[in-house]
mmCIF file of C-alpha atoms in Angstrom:
data_model
loop_
_atom_site.group_PDB
_atom_site.id
_atom_site.type_symbol
_atom_site.label_atom_id
_atom_site.label_comp_id
_atom_site.label_asym_id
_atom_site.label_seq_id
_atom_site.Cartn_x
_atom_site.Cartn_y
_atom_site.Cartn_z
ATOM 1 C CA UNK S 1 26.790 13.009 1.335
ATOM 2 C CA UNK S 2 23.607 11.807 -0.591
ATOM 3 C CA UNK S 3 22.126 8.744 1.011
ATOM 4 C CA UNK S 4 20.230 6.461 -1.686
ATOM 5 C CA UNK S 5 17.315 4.052 -1.102
ATOM 6 C CA UNK S 6 16.722 1.444 -3.766
ATOM 7 C CA UNK S 7 12.849 1.058 -3.805
ATOM 8 C CA UNK S 8 11.685 -1.778 -5.674
ATOM 9 C CA UNK S 9 8.596 -0.765 -7.204
ATOM 10 C CA UNK S 10 7.181 0.035 -10.681
ATOM 11 C CA UNK S 11 4.411 2.326 -8.987
ATOM 12 C CA UNK S 12 5.512 5.859 -9.524
ATOM 13 C CA UNK S 13 3.108 7.087 -6.896
ATOM 14 C CA UNK S 14 4.836 5.059 -4.177
ATOM 15 C CA UNK S 15 8.245 6.786 -5.189
ATOM 16 C CA UNK S 16 6.528 10.224 -5.011
ATOM 17 C CA UNK S 17 4.893 9.392 -1.527
ATOM 18 C CA UNK S 18 8.323 8.366 -0.009
ATOM 19 C CA UNK S 19 10.174 11.236 -1.297
ATOM 20 C CA UNK S 20 7.409 13.776 -0.289
ATOM 21 C CA UNK S 21 8.251 12.417 3.235
ATOM 22 C CA UNK S 22 11.602 13.301 3.205
ATOM 23 C CA UNK S 23 11.246 16.568 1.493
ATOM 24 C CA UNK S 24 8.532 17.658 4.124
ATOM 25 C CA UNK S 25 11.232 16.748 6.757
ATOM 26 C CA UNK S 26 13.947 18.916 5.006
ATOM 27 C CA UNK S 27 15.872 16.076 4.079
ATOM 28 C CA UNK S 28 17.531 16.883 0.961
ATOM 29 C CA UNK S 29 20.405 14.429 1.381
ATOM 30 C CA UNK S 30 18.106 11.142 0.845
ATOM 31 C CA UNK S 31 17.635 10.216 -2.860
ATOM 32 C CA UNK S 32 15.105 7.461 -3.638
ATOM 33 C CA UNK S 33 15.919 5.372 -6.593
ATOM 34 C CA UNK S 34 13.406 3.377 -8.416
ATOM 35 C CA UNK S 35 15.015 -0.006 -8.689
ATOM 36 C CA UNK S 36 14.093 -3.372 -10.598
ATOM 37 C CA UNK S 37 14.725 -6.883 -9.672
ATOM 38 C CA UNK S 38 13.523 -9.922 -11.460
ATOM 39 C CA UNK S 39 11.515 -11.471 -8.661
ATOM 40 C CA UNK S 40 8.798 -13.943 -8.876
ATOM 41 C CA UNK S 41 5.827 -12.924 -6.810
ATOM 42 C CA UNK S 42 5.331 -15.483 -4.142
ATOM 43 C CA UNK S 43 2.079 -17.149 -3.227
ATOM 44 C CA UNK S 44 2.234 -16.755 0.503
ATOM 45 C CA UNK S 45 -0.652 -16.202 2.875
ATOM 46 C CA UNK S 46 0.084 -12.937 4.360
ATOM 47 C CA UNK S 47 1.167 -9.576 3.199
ATOM 48 C CA UNK S 48 4.123 -9.319 5.765
ATOM 49 C CA UNK S 49 5.688 -12.519 4.380
ATOM 50 C CA UNK S 50 5.195 -11.579 0.596
ATOM 51 C CA UNK S 51 7.061 -8.323 1.462
ATOM 52 C CA UNK S 52 9.687 -9.814 3.303
ATOM 53 C CA UNK S 53 10.418 -12.772 0.601
ATOM 54 C CA UNK S 54 10.534 -10.095 -2.197
ATOM 55 C CA UNK S 55 13.117 -7.875 -0.306
ATOM 56 C CA UNK S 56 15.209 -10.461 0.614
ATOM 57 C CA UNK S 57 15.518 -11.896 -3.030
ATOM 58 C CA UNK S 58 16.083 -8.414 -4.436
ATOM 59 C CA UNK S 59 18.701 -7.834 -1.844
ATOM 60 C CA UNK S 60 20.412 -11.268 -3.032
ATOM 61 C CA UNK S 61 20.357 -9.771 -6.553
ATOM 62 C CA UNK S 62 21.297 -6.226 -6.252
ATOM 63 C CA UNK S 63 23.652 -6.755 -3.355
ATOM 64 C CA UNK S 64 22.782 -3.480 -1.620
ATOM 65 C CA UNK S 65 20.094 -2.264 0.491
ATOM 66 C CA UNK S 66 16.561 -2.411 -0.756
ATOM 67 C CA UNK S 67 13.027 -1.305 0.084
ATOM 68 C CA UNK S 68 9.837 -3.241 -0.828
ATOM 69 C CA UNK S 69 6.326 -2.311 -0.194
ATOM 70 C CA UNK S 70 3.193 -4.564 -0.510
ATOM 71 C CA UNK S 71 -0.446 -4.313 0.467
ATOM 72 C CA UNK S 72 -3.770 -5.637 0.307
ATOM 73 C CA UNK S 73 -7.389 -5.422 0.789
ATOM 74 C CA UNK S 74 -8.680 -7.197 3.945
ATOM 75 C CA UNK S 75 -12.427 -8.116 4.321
ATOM 76 C CA UNK S 76 -13.443 -9.160 7.744
ATOM 77 C CA UNK S 77 -16.327 -11.168 6.577
ATOM 78 C CA UNK S 78 -13.940 -13.093 4.067
ATOM 79 C CA UNK S 79 -11.568 -13.836 7.021
ATOM 80 C CA UNK S 80 -9.209 -11.198 5.596
ATOM 81 C CA UNK S 81 -9.529 -12.541 1.879
ATOM 82 C CA UNK S 82 -8.408 -11.414 -0.574
ATOM 83 C CA UNK S 83 -5.211 -9.832 1.197
ATOM 84 C CA UNK S 84 -2.077 -10.935 -0.513
ATOM 85 C CA UNK S 85 -4.139 -12.013 -3.517
ATOM 86 C CA UNK S 86 -5.864 -8.398 -4.002
ATOM 87 C CA UNK S 87 -4.121 -7.715 -7.241
ATOM 88 C CA UNK S 88 -4.954 -11.040 -8.589
ATOM 89 C CA UNK S 89 -8.612 -11.009 -7.494
ATOM 90 C CA UNK S 90 -9.061 -7.571 -9.091
ATOM 91 C CA UNK S 91 -7.677 -8.873 -12.400
ATOM 92 C CA UNK S 92 -9.938 -11.958 -12.536
ATOM 93 C CA UNK S 93 -13.339 -11.517 -10.684
ATOM 94 C CA UNK S 94 -12.819 -7.742 -10.113
ATOM 95 C CA UNK S 95 -15.217 -5.775 -7.937
ATOM 96 C CA UNK S 96 -18.293 -7.363 -9.110
ATOM 97 C CA UNK S 97 -16.965 -10.783 -8.048
ATOM 98 C CA UNK S 98 -16.101 -9.211 -4.555
ATOM 99 C CA UNK S 99 -19.627 -8.056 -4.439
ATOM 100 C CA UNK S 100 -20.962 -11.455 -5.037
ATOM 101 C CA UNK S 101 -18.716 -12.960 -2.618
ATOM 102 C CA UNK S 102 -20.156 -10.517 -0.044
ATOM 103 C CA UNK S 103 -23.744 -10.971 -0.933
ATOM 104 C CA UNK S 104 -25.963 -11.511 2.185
ATOM 105 C CA UNK S 105 -23.138 -10.607 4.453
ATOM 106 C CA UNK S 106 -24.115 -7.875 7.176
ATOM 107 C CA UNK S 107 -20.523 -7.284 8.478
ATOM 108 C CA UNK S 108 -19.281 -5.157 5.388
ATOM 109 C CA UNK S 109 -16.010 -3.866 7.437
ATOM 110 C CA UNK S 110 -12.806 -3.758 5.519
ATOM 111 C CA UNK S 111 -9.389 -2.063 5.517
ATOM 112 C CA UNK S 112 -6.009 -2.035 3.532
ATOM 113 C CA UNK S 113 -3.018 -3.357 5.082
ATOM 114 C CA UNK S 114 0.638 -2.726 3.977
ATOM 115 C CA UNK S 115 4.120 -3.581 4.854
ATOM 116 C CA UNK S 116 7.337 -1.779 3.930
ATOM 117 C CA UNK S 117 10.403 -4.152 4.408
ATOM 118 C CA UNK S 118 13.776 -2.734 4.216
ATOM 119 C CA UNK S 119 16.951 -4.878 4.029
ATOM 120 C CA UNK S 120 19.891 -2.935 5.241
ATOM 121 C CA UNK S 121 23.593 -3.291 4.232
ATOM 122 C CA UNK S 122 24.307 -6.088 6.482
ATOM 123 C CA UNK S 123 21.318 -8.089 5.800
ATOM 124 C CA UNK S 124 19.166 -6.674 8.722
ATOM 125 C CA UNK S 125 15.689 -6.994 8.002
ATOM 126 C CA UNK S 126 13.294 -4.232 9.285
ATOM 127 C CA UNK S 127 9.347 -4.279 8.625
ATOM 128 C CA UNK S 128 7.040 -1.321 8.944
ATOM 129 C CA UNK S 129 3.178 -2.029 9.145
ATOM 130 C CA UNK S 130 0.211 0.151 8.222
ATOM 131 C CA UNK S 131 -3.294 -0.828 8.853
ATOM 132 C CA UNK S 132 -5.440 1.393 6.641
ATOM 133 C CA UNK S 133 -8.557 3.464 7.297
ATOM 134 C CA UNK S 134 -11.398 1.385 8.038
ATOM 135 C CA UNK S 135 -14.375 1.527 5.416
ATOM 136 C CA UNK S 136 -17.241 -0.830 4.337
ATOM 137 C CA UNK S 137 -17.648 -2.545 1.154
ATOM 138 C CA UNK S 138 -20.896 -0.978 -0.347
ATOM 139 C CA UNK S 139 -24.054 -3.423 -1.214
ATOM 140 C CA UNK S 140 -23.736 -2.294 -5.054
ATOM 141 C CA UNK S 141 -21.184 -0.532 -7.253
ATOM 142 C CA UNK S 142 -21.345 3.214 -7.763
ATOM 143 C CA UNK S 143 -20.615 3.702 -11.519
ATOM 144 C CA UNK S 144 -18.580 6.856 -11.117
ATOM 145 C CA UNK S 145 -15.126 7.109 -12.694
ATOM 146 C CA UNK S 146 -13.096 9.137 -10.396
ATOM 147 C CA UNK S 147 -10.073 10.628 -12.125
ATOM 148 C CA UNK S 148 -7.728 10.088 -9.241
ATOM 149 C CA UNK S 149 -8.971 6.340 -8.833
ATOM 150 C CA UNK S 150 -6.106 3.827 -8.676
ATOM 151 C CA UNK S 151 -8.602 0.921 -8.833
ATOM 152 C CA UNK S 152 -12.078 -0.011 -9.425
ATOM 153 C CA UNK S 153 -12.481 -0.577 -5.698
ATOM 154 C CA UNK S 154 -13.306 3.213 -5.287
ATOM 155 C CA UNK S 155 -16.593 2.305 -6.629
ATOM 156 C CA UNK S 156 -17.300 -0.090 -3.696
ATOM 157 C CA UNK S 157 -15.535 1.660 -0.954
ATOM 158 C CA UNK S 158 -18.038 3.327 1.307
ATOM 159 C CA UNK S 159 -16.132 5.854 3.638
ATOM 160 C CA UNK S 160 -18.130 5.982 6.860
ATOM 161 C CA UNK S 161 -16.475 9.207 8.176
ATOM 162 C CA UNK S 162 -17.671 11.021 5.076
ATOM 163 C CA UNK S 163 -21.036 9.290 4.569
ATOM 164 C CA UNK S 164 -20.239 8.560 0.777
ATOM 165 C CA UNK S 165 -18.274 6.544 -1.447
ATOM 166 C CA UNK S 166 -14.649 6.968 -2.292
ATOM 167 C CA UNK S 167 -15.317 7.789 -5.970
ATOM 168 C CA UNK S 168 -17.812 10.487 -4.965
ATOM 169 C CA UNK S 169 -14.968 12.573 -3.096
ATOM 170 C CA UNK S 170 -14.053 16.050 -4.307
ATOM 171 C CA UNK S 171 -10.534 16.696 -5.305
ATOM 172 C CA UNK S 172 -10.100 18.451 -1.775
ATOM 173 C CA UNK S 173 -11.727 15.517 0.044
ATOM 174 C CA UNK S 174 -9.110 13.118 -1.668
ATOM 175 C CA UNK S 175 -6.132 15.490 -0.551
ATOM 176 C CA UNK S 176 -7.452 15.763 3.149
ATOM 177 C CA UNK S 177 -8.071 12.100 3.555
ATOM 178 C CA UNK S 178 -4.869 10.957 1.800
ATOM 179 C CA UNK S 179 -2.725 13.503 4.032
ATOM 180 C CA UNK S 180 -4.522 12.133 7.217
ATOM 181 C CA UNK S 181 -4.016 8.328 6.068
ATOM 182 C CA UNK S 182 -0.415 8.799 4.735
ATOM 183 C CA UNK S 183 0.749 9.902 8.271
ATOM 184 C CA UNK S 184 0.631 6.168 9.327
ATOM 185 C CA UNK S 185 1.309 4.515 6.350
ATOM 186 C CA UNK S 186 4.028 1.668 6.142
ATOM 187 C CA UNK S 187 6.335 3.845 3.862
ATOM 188 C CA UNK S 188 5.987 6.910 6.236
ATOM 189 C CA UNK S 189 6.849 4.707 9.028
ATOM 190 C CA UNK S 190 9.893 3.456 7.285
ATOM 191 C CA UNK S 191 10.805 7.113 6.377
ATOM 192 C CA UNK S 192 10.418 8.149 9.921
ATOM 193 C CA UNK S 193 12.757 5.372 11.083
ATOM 194 C CA UNK S 194 15.248 5.873 8.231
ATOM 195 C CA UNK S 195 15.495 9.714 9.282
ATOM 196 C CA UNK S 196 16.140 8.832 13.009
ATOM 197 C CA UNK S 197 18.850 6.266 12.194
ATOM 198 C CA UNK S 198 20.550 8.326 9.433
#
Protein backbone atom coordinates (compact mmCIF):
# COMPACT_ATOMS: atom_id res chain seq x y z
CA UNK A 1 0.00 0.00 0.00
CA UNK A 2 1.33 3.43 -0.99
CA UNK A 3 1.28 6.09 1.72
CA UNK A 4 0.98 9.67 0.51
CA UNK A 5 2.31 12.85 2.07
CA UNK A 6 0.69 16.08 0.92
CA UNK A 7 3.50 18.62 1.02
CA UNK A 8 2.31 22.24 0.73
CA UNK A 9 5.15 23.92 -1.14
CA UNK A 10 5.99 25.54 -4.46
CA UNK A 11 9.67 24.62 -3.97
CA UNK A 12 10.55 21.54 -6.03
CA UNK A 13 13.91 21.34 -4.22
CA UNK A 14 12.11 20.66 -0.93
CA UNK A 15 10.03 17.92 -2.58
CA UNK A 16 13.20 16.32 -3.99
CA UNK A 17 14.98 16.49 -0.61
CA UNK A 18 12.11 14.74 1.16
CA UNK A 19 11.78 12.09 -1.57
CA UNK A 20 15.53 11.47 -1.33
CA UNK A 21 15.21 10.78 2.42
CA UNK A 22 12.66 8.04 1.75
CA UNK A 23 14.48 6.56 -1.25
CA UNK A 24 17.79 6.45 0.62
CA UNK A 25 16.04 4.41 3.32
CA UNK A 26 14.62 2.05 0.68
CA UNK A 27 11.03 3.16 1.33
CA UNK A 28 9.37 2.95 -2.07
CA UNK A 29 5.93 2.78 -0.41
CA UNK A 30 5.89 6.50 0.46
CA UNK A 31 4.85 9.05 -2.16
CA UNK A 32 5.32 12.81 -1.75
CA UNK A 33 2.62 14.89 -3.46
CA UNK A 34 3.20 18.56 -4.16
CA UNK A 35 -0.03 20.06 -2.86
CA UNK A 36 -1.45 23.57 -2.97
CA UNK A 37 -3.71 25.41 -0.57
CA UNK A 38 -4.64 29.09 -0.78
CA UNK A 39 -3.22 30.25 2.56
CA UNK A 40 -2.46 33.83 3.60
CA UNK A 41 1.13 34.14 4.84
CA UNK A 42 0.74 35.08 8.52
CA UNK A 43 2.84 37.85 10.07
CA UNK A 44 3.93 36.06 13.22
CA UNK A 45 7.06 36.60 15.29
CA UNK A 46 8.63 33.17 15.04
CA UNK A 47 9.14 30.53 12.38
CA UNK A 48 7.58 27.70 14.41
CA UNK A 49 4.28 29.59 14.71
CA UNK A 50 4.24 30.47 10.99
CA UNK A 51 4.77 26.83 10.03
CA UNK A 52 2.11 25.62 12.48
CA UNK A 53 -0.47 28.19 11.34
CA UNK A 54 0.00 27.32 7.66
CA UNK A 55 -0.19 23.56 8.32
CA UNK A 56 -3.41 23.88 10.35
CA UNK A 57 -5.01 26.09 7.69
CA UNK A 58 -3.98 23.70 4.90
CA UNK A 59 -5.42 20.78 6.87
CA UNK A 60 -8.76 22.63 7.18
CA UNK A 61 -8.83 23.24 3.41
CA UNK A 62 -7.66 19.83 2.17
CA UNK A 63 -9.21 17.76 4.96
CA UNK A 64 -6.31 15.30 4.88
CA UNK A 65 -2.81 15.03 6.43
CA UNK A 66 -0.47 17.82 5.32
CA UNK A 67 3.15 18.84 5.69
CA UNK A 68 4.47 22.42 5.69
CA UNK A 69 8.07 23.56 6.08
CA UNK A 70 9.18 27.12 6.82
CA UNK A 71 12.57 28.56 7.57
CA UNK A 72 14.48 31.77 7.93
CA UNK A 73 17.79 33.48 8.50
CA UNK A 74 18.55 34.27 12.15
CA UNK A 75 21.27 36.86 12.82
CA UNK A 76 22.58 36.98 16.40
CA UNK A 77 23.48 40.70 16.48
CA UNK A 78 19.99 41.59 15.19
CA UNK A 79 18.22 39.57 17.92
CA UNK A 80 17.15 36.87 15.48
CA UNK A 81 16.01 39.21 12.70
CA UNK A 82 14.96 38.68 9.92
CA UNK A 83 13.69 35.22 11.04
CA UNK A 84 10.17 34.69 9.65
CA UNK A 85 10.52 37.89 7.59
CA UNK A 86 13.54 36.63 5.58
CA UNK A 87 11.71 36.35 2.25
CA UNK A 88 10.25 39.85 2.61
CA UNK A 89 13.58 41.36 3.70
CA UNK A 90 15.38 39.81 0.73
CA UNK A 91 12.73 41.08 -1.70
CA UNK A 92 12.88 44.63 -0.31
CA UNK A 93 16.24 45.70 1.15
CA UNK A 94 18.13 42.61 -0.10
CA UNK A 95 21.54 41.46 1.07
CA UNK A 96 22.95 44.98 0.71
CA UNK A 97 20.35 46.17 3.21
CA UNK A 98 21.31 43.37 5.60
CA UNK A 99 24.95 44.45 5.29
CA UNK A 100 23.94 48.04 6.14
CA UNK A 101 22.07 46.79 9.22
CA UNK A 102 25.19 44.87 10.25
CA UNK A 103 27.56 47.83 9.73
CA UNK A 104 29.90 48.17 12.71
CA UNK A 105 28.75 44.91 14.35
CA UNK A 106 31.55 42.67 15.62
CA UNK A 107 29.29 39.68 16.20
CA UNK A 108 28.62 38.41 12.66
CA UNK A 109 27.14 35.03 13.71
CA UNK A 110 24.08 33.71 11.87
CA UNK A 111 22.24 30.46 11.12
CA UNK A 112 19.23 29.08 9.32
CA UNK A 113 16.32 27.77 11.37
CA UNK A 114 13.51 25.67 9.91
CA UNK A 115 10.40 23.89 11.14
CA UNK A 116 8.52 21.11 9.41
CA UNK A 117 4.94 20.81 10.67
CA UNK A 118 2.83 17.74 9.97
CA UNK A 119 -0.88 17.51 10.75
CA UNK A 120 -2.00 13.90 11.06
CA UNK A 121 -5.35 12.45 9.98
CA UNK A 122 -6.87 13.05 13.43
CA UNK A 123 -5.61 16.67 13.58
CA UNK A 124 -2.59 15.91 15.81
CA UNK A 125 0.20 18.45 15.13
CA UNK A 126 3.84 17.35 15.05
CA UNK A 127 6.74 19.78 14.65
CA UNK A 128 10.32 19.00 13.69
CA UNK A 129 13.04 21.60 14.17
CA UNK A 130 16.37 22.16 12.53
CA UNK A 131 18.96 24.67 13.53
CA UNK A 132 21.20 25.09 10.52
CA UNK A 133 24.93 25.38 10.21
CA UNK A 134 26.43 28.39 11.87
CA UNK A 135 28.15 30.85 9.58
CA UNK A 136 29.01 34.55 9.57
CA UNK A 137 27.61 37.48 7.66
CA UNK A 138 30.58 38.87 5.76
CA UNK A 139 31.55 42.53 5.97
CA UNK A 140 31.00 42.97 2.26
CA UNK A 141 29.30 41.22 -0.63
CA UNK A 142 31.32 38.90 -2.87
CA UNK A 143 29.98 39.42 -6.39
CA UNK A 144 30.23 35.82 -7.56
CA UNK A 145 27.13 34.21 -9.09
CA UNK A 146 27.16 30.55 -8.13
CA UNK A 147 25.08 28.36 -10.49
CA UNK A 148 23.51 26.47 -7.55
CA UNK A 149 22.66 29.55 -5.46
CA UNK A 150 19.07 29.69 -4.24
CA UNK A 151 19.55 33.23 -2.92
CA UNK A 152 21.82 36.27 -3.02
CA UNK A 153 22.60 35.35 0.60
CA UNK A 154 25.31 33.05 -0.80
CA UNK A 155 27.29 36.22 -1.57
CA UNK A 156 27.43 37.27 2.11
CA UNK A 157 27.61 33.88 3.87
CA UNK A 158 31.12 33.25 5.18
CA UNK A 159 31.46 29.55 6.00
CA UNK A 160 33.94 29.38 8.87
CA UNK A 161 34.60 25.64 8.54
CA UNK A 162 35.68 26.11 4.93
CA UNK A 163 37.38 29.50 5.24
CA UNK A 164 35.48 30.96 2.30
CA UNK A 165 32.17 32.36 1.11
CA UNK A 166 29.38 29.98 0.08
CA UNK A 167 29.36 31.49 -3.43
CA UNK A 168 33.01 30.36 -3.78
CA UNK A 169 32.25 26.67 -3.13
CA UNK A 170 33.11 24.08 -5.75
CA UNK A 171 30.42 21.64 -6.92
CA UNK A 172 31.91 18.92 -4.70
CA UNK A 173 32.02 21.22 -1.66
CA UNK A 174 28.33 22.05 -2.20
CA UNK A 175 27.46 18.33 -2.37
CA UNK A 176 29.51 17.52 0.76
CA UNK A 177 28.11 20.47 2.69
CA UNK A 178 24.50 19.73 1.67
CA UNK A 179 24.75 16.05 2.59
CA UNK A 180 26.25 16.89 5.96
CA UNK A 181 23.73 19.60 6.83
CA UNK A 182 20.65 17.79 5.53
CA UNK A 183 20.96 14.88 7.96
CA UNK A 184 19.71 17.21 10.71
CA UNK A 185 17.24 19.17 8.57
CA UNK A 186 13.63 19.58 9.67
CA UNK A 187 12.39 17.59 6.65
CA UNK A 188 14.87 14.81 7.43
CA UNK A 189 13.75 14.77 11.08
CA UNK A 190 10.16 14.46 9.88
CA UNK A 191 11.06 11.67 7.41
CA UNK A 192 12.81 9.70 10.15
CA UNK A 193 9.78 10.00 12.45
CA UNK A 194 7.34 9.14 9.63
CA UNK A 195 9.26 5.99 8.67
CA UNK A 196 9.42 4.85 12.28
CA UNK A 197 5.68 5.41 12.80
CA UNK A 198 4.54 3.98 9.46
